[in-house]
Short mmCIF file of C-alpha atoms in Angstrom, two decimals:
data_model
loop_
_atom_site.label_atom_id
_atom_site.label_comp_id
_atom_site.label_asym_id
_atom_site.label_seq_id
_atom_site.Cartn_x
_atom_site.Cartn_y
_atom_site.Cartn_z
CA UNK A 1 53.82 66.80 99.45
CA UNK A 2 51.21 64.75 97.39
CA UNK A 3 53.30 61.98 97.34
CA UNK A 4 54.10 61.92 101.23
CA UNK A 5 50.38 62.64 101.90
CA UNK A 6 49.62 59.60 99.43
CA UNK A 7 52.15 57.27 101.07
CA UNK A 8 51.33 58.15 104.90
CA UNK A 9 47.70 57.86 103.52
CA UNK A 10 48.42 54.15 102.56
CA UNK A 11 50.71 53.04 105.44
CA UNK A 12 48.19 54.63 108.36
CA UNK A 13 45.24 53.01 105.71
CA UNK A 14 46.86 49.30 105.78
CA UNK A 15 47.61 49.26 109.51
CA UNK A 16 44.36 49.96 110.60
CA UNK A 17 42.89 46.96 108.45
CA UNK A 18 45.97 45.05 109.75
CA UNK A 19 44.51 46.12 113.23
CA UNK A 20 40.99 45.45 111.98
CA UNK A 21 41.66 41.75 110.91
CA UNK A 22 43.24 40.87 114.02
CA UNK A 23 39.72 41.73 115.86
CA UNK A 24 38.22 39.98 113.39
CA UNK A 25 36.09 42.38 112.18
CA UNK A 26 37.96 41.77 108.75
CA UNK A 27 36.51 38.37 106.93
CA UNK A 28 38.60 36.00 104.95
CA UNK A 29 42.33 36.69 104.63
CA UNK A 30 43.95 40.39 102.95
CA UNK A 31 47.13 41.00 101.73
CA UNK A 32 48.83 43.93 102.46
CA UNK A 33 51.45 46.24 100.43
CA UNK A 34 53.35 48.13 103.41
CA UNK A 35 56.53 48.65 102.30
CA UNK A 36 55.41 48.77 98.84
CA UNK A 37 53.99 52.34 98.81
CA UNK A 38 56.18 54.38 97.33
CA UNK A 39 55.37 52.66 93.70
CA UNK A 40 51.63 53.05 94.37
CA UNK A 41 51.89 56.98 95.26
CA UNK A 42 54.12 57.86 92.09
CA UNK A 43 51.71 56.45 89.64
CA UNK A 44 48.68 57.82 91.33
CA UNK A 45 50.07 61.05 91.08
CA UNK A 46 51.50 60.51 87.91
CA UNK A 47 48.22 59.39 86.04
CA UNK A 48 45.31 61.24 85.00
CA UNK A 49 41.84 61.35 86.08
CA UNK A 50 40.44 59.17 83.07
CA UNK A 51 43.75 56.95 82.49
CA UNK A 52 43.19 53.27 83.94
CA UNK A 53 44.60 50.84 86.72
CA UNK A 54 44.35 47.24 86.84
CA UNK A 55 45.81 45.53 90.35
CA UNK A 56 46.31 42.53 91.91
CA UNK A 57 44.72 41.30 95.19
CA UNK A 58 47.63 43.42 97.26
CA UNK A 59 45.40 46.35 95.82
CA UNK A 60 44.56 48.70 98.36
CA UNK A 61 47.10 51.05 97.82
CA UNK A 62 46.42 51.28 93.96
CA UNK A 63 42.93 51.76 94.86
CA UNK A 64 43.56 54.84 96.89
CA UNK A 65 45.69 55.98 94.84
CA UNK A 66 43.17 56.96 92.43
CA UNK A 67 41.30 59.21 94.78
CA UNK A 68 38.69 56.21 96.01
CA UNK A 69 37.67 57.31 99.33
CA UNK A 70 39.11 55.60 102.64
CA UNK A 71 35.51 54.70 104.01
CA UNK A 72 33.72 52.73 101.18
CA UNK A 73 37.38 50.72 100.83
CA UNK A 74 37.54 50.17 104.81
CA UNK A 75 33.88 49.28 104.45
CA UNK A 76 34.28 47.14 101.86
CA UNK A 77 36.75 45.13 103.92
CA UNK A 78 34.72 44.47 106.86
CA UNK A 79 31.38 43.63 104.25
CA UNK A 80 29.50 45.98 104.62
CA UNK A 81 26.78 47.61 102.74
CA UNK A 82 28.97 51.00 102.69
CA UNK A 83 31.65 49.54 101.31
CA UNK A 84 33.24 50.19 97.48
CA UNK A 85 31.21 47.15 96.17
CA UNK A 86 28.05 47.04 98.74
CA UNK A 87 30.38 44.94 101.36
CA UNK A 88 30.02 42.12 98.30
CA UNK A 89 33.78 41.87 96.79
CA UNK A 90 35.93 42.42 100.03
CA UNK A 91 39.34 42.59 100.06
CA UNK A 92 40.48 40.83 96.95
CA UNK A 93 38.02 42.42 94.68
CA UNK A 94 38.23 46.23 95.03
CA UNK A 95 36.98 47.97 91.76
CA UNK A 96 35.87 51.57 91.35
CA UNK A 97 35.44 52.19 87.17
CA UNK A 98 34.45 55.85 88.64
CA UNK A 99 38.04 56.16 90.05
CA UNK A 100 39.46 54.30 86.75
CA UNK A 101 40.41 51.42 89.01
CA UNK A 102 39.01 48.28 87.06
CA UNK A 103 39.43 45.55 88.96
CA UNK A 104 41.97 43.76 91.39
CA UNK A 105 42.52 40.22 90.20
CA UNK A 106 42.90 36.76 92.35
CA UNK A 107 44.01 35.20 88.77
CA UNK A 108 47.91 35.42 88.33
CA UNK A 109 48.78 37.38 85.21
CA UNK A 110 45.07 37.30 83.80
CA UNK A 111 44.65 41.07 84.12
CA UNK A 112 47.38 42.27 81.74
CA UNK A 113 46.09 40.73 78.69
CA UNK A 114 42.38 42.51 80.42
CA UNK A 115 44.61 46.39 80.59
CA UNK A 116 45.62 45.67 76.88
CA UNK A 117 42.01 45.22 75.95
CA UNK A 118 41.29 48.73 77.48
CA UNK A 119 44.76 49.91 75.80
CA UNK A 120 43.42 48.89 72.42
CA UNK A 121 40.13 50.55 73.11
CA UNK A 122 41.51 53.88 74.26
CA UNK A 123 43.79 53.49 70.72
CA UNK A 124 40.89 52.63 68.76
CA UNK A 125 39.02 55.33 69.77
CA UNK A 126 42.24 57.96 70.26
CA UNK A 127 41.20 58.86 73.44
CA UNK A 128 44.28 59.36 75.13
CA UNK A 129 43.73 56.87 77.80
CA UNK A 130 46.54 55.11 79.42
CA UNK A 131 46.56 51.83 80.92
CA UNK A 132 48.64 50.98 83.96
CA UNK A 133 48.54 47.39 85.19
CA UNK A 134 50.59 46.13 88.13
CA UNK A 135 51.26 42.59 89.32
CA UNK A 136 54.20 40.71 91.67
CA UNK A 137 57.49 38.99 90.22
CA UNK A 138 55.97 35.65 90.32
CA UNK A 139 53.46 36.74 87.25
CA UNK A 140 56.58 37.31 84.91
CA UNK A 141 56.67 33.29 85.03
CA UNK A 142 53.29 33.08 84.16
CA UNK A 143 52.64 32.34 80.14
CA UNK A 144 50.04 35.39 80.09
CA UNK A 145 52.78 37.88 81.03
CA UNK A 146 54.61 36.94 77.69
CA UNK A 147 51.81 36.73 75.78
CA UNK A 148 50.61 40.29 76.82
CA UNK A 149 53.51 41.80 76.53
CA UNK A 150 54.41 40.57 73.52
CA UNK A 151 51.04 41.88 71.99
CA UNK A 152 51.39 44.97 73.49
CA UNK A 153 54.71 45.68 71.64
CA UNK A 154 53.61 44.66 68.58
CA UNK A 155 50.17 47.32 68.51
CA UNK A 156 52.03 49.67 70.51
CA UNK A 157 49.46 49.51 72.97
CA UNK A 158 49.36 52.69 75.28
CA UNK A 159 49.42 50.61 78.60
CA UNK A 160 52.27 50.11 81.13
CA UNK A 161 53.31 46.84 82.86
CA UNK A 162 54.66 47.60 86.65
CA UNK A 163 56.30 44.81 87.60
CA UNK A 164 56.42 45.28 91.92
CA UNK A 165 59.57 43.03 92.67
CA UNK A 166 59.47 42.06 96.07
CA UNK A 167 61.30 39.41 96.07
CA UNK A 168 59.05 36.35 96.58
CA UNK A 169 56.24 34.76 95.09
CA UNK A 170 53.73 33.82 97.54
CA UNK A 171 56.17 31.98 99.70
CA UNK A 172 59.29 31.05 97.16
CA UNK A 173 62.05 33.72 96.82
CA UNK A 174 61.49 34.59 92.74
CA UNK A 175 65.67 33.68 92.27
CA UNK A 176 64.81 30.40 93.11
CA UNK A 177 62.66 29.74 90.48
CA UNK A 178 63.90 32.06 87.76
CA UNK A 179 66.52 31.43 85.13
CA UNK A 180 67.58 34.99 84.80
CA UNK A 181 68.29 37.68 87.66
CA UNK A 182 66.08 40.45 87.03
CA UNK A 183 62.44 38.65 86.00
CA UNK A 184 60.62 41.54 84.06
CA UNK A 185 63.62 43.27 82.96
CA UNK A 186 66.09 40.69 81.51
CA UNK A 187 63.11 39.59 79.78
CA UNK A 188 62.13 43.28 78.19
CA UNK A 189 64.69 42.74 74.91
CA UNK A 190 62.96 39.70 73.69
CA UNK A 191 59.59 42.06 73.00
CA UNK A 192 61.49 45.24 71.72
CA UNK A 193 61.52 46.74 74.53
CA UNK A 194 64.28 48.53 76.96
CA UNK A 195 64.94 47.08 80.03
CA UNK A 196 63.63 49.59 83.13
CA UNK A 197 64.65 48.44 86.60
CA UNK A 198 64.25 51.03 88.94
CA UNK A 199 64.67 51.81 93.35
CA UNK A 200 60.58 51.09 94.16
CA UNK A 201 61.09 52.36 97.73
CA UNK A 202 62.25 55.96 96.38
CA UNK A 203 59.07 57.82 95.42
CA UNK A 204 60.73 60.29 93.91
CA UNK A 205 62.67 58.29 91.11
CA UNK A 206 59.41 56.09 90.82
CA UNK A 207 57.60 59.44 89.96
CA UNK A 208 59.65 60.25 87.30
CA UNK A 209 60.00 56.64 85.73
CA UNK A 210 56.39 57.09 86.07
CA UNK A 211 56.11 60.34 84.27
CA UNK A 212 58.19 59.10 81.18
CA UNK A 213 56.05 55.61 80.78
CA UNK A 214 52.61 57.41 80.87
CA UNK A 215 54.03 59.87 78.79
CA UNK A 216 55.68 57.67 76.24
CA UNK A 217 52.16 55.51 76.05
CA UNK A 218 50.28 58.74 75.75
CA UNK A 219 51.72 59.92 72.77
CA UNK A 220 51.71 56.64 70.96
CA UNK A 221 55.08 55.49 71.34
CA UNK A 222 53.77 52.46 72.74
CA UNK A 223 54.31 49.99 76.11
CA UNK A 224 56.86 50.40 78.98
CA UNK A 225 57.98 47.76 81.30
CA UNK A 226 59.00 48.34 84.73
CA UNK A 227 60.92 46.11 87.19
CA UNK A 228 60.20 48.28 90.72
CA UNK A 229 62.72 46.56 93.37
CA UNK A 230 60.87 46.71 96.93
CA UNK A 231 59.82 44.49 99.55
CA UNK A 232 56.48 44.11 101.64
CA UNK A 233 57.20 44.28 105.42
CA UNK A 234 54.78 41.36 106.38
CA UNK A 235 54.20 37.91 104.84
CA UNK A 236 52.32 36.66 101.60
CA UNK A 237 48.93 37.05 103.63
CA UNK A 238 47.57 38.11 106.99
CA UNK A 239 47.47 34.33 107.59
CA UNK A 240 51.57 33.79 106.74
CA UNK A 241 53.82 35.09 109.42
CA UNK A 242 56.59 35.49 106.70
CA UNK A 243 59.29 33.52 108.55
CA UNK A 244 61.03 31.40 105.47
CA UNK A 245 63.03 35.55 105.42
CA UNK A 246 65.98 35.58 106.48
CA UNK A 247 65.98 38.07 109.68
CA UNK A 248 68.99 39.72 107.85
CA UNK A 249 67.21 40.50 104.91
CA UNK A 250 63.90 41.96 106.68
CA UNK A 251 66.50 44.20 108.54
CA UNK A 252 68.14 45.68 105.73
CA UNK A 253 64.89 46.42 103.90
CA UNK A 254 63.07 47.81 106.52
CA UNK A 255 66.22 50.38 106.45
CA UNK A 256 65.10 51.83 103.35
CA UNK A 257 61.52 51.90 104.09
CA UNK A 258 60.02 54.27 101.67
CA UNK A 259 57.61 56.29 104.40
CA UNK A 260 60.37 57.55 106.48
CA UNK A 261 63.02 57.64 103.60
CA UNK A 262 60.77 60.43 102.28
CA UNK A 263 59.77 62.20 105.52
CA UNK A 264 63.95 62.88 105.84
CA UNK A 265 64.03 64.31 102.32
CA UNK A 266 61.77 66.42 102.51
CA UNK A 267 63.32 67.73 105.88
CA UNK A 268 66.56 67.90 104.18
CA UNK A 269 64.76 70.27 101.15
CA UNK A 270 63.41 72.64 103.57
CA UNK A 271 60.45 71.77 104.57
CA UNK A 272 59.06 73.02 108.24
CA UNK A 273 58.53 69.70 110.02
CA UNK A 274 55.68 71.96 111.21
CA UNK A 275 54.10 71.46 108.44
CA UNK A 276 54.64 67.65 107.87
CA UNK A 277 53.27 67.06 111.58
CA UNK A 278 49.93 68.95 110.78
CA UNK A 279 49.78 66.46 107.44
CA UNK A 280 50.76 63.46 109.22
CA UNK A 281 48.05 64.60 111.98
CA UNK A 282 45.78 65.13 109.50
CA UNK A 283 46.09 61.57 107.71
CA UNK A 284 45.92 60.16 111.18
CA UNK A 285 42.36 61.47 112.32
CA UNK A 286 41.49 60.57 108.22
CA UNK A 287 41.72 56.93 108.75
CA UNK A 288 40.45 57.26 112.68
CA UNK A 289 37.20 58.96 110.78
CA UNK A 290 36.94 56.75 107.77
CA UNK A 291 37.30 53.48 110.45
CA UNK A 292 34.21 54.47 112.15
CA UNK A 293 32.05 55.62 109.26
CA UNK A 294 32.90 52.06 108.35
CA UNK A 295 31.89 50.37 111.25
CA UNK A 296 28.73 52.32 111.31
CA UNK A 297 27.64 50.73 108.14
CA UNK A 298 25.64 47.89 108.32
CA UNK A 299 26.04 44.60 106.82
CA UNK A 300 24.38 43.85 103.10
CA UNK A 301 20.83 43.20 103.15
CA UNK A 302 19.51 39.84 102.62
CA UNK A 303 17.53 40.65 99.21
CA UNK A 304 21.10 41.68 97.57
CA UNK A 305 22.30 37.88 98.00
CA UNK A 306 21.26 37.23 94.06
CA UNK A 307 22.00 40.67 92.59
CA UNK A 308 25.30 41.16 90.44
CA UNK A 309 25.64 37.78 89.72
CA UNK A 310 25.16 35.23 86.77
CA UNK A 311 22.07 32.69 86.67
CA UNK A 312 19.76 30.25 85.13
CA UNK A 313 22.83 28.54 84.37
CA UNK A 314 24.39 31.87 82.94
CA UNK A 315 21.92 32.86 80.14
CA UNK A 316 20.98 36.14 81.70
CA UNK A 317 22.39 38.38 84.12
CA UNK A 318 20.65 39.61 87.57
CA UNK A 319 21.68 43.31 88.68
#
């Protein structure tokens, strides 16, 4: 039931700022992760409270994940003062080190070689700590992927590298532009590693892959690589209408769309669809709530313009 609530939490979550953007009460661009849910959920789940994540921009679903509320991260979306980061970071930026969610990163494949750094601290200091970073199929083609990987392996890092395969980087299907079929996991073997590809749209199997990686970091057998196959229902952006897809291929995907995939399992284990209604209800008048406890907040004040940033040409640091 966690991982429905989690998922329906997400989906409901995503549409409103979807809905939010398009009355332009959400600044800049966003990039969404419906469709995508299903990986987010199992690892939130899966984790615990002090282990790490480390996202990309398409982070709001990590983000709640990790028990961040849905008001500061709505907030944070429409800038204001409420929000996660004071209304200051938007979309693109969310961070909460309170949740364990340090940082979600407009740099292609910088943050891995960032979650080994926090790997090799929570080593150092055998604290148990696992780090779980996250990124798209285009960042396997990036040279930071191999590097962090391969350093990973070598310290047995306790960190785990979720590759979310949806198919397309930015706006170029990932086949096109890769010499081998499966990015992440055809490239596994050359760093020691076994190759993990695994059905990102069924929350159930991405628990459990989930459960082993964590598990396997956690006890100092070292990194895990994931290839989770799934696909994102809209475009790159809110400002890409996502028609280089074939109408074929949206069709088929959004048949195994993980939200309602789930829904009918659970119905088909035994639970009362009484009680999934009152959850579903209950989700729905979450995210009506947290939208206008966002709205209510008001925009960053003018003072806070020079706080939390770098000046007199870097040398000291303003917060």
């Amino acid at each position: 039931m966690e991982l429905y609530r989690l998922q329906l939490e997400m989906r409901h979550f995503e549409k409103r700022a979807y809905d939010l953007f398009m009355q332009s009460l959400v600044k800049g661009t966003s990039h969404l992760s419906l469709g995508q849910e299903a990986i987010a959920a199992a690892f939130g789940v899966a984790m615990m409270p002090g282990d790490w994540t480390f996202a990309t921009y398409r982070g709001h679903a990590h983000t709640l994940a990790r028990g961040v509320p849905m008001t500061a991260v709505l907030a944070e979306l429409m800038g204001r003062a409420n929000g996660l980061m004071g209304g200051k970071g938007g979309s693109m930026h969310l961070t909460s080190v309170e949740h364990g969610v340090m940082g979600s990163y407009a740099i292609i494949g910088a943050h891995l070689t960032i979650a080994n750094g926090a790997a090799w601290s929570a080593q150092y200091r055998r604290s148990g700590q696992v780090a779980v970073c996250f990124f798209g199929d285009g960042t396997t083609n990036i040279g930071a992927f191999h590097e962090a990987v391969n350093f990973a392996a070598v310290w047995k890092l306790p960190v785990v590298f979720v590759c979310e395969n949806n198919l397309y980087m930015e706006y170029t299907p990932i086949a096109a532009v890769t010499a081998v079929d499966r990015p992440a996991a055809d490239r596994a073997a050359a760093y020691g590693l076994e190759p993990v590809v695994v059905d990102g749209n069924d929350a159930d199997v991405m628990y459990q892959t989930a459960v082993r990686a964590v598990e396997r970091a956690r006890s100092g057998a070292g990194p895990s690589l994931i290839e989770a196959l799934t696909y994102r229902h809209g475009g790159h952006s809110r400002a890409d209408p996502g028609k280089y897809r074939p109408a074929e291929e949206i069709a088929a995907w959004l048949e195994r769309d993980p939200v309602p995939l789930y829904r009918s399992r659970l119905l088909s284990l035994g639970v009362p669809r009484a009680e999934l209604e009152r959850l579903e209800q209950a989700v729905a008048e979450a995210v009506d709530l947290a939208t206008e406890e966002a709205k209510a907040g008001p925009p960053p004040a003018p003072e806070l313009l020079m706080s939390d940033v770098w000046a007199d040409g870097g040398s000291s640091w303003r917060n």
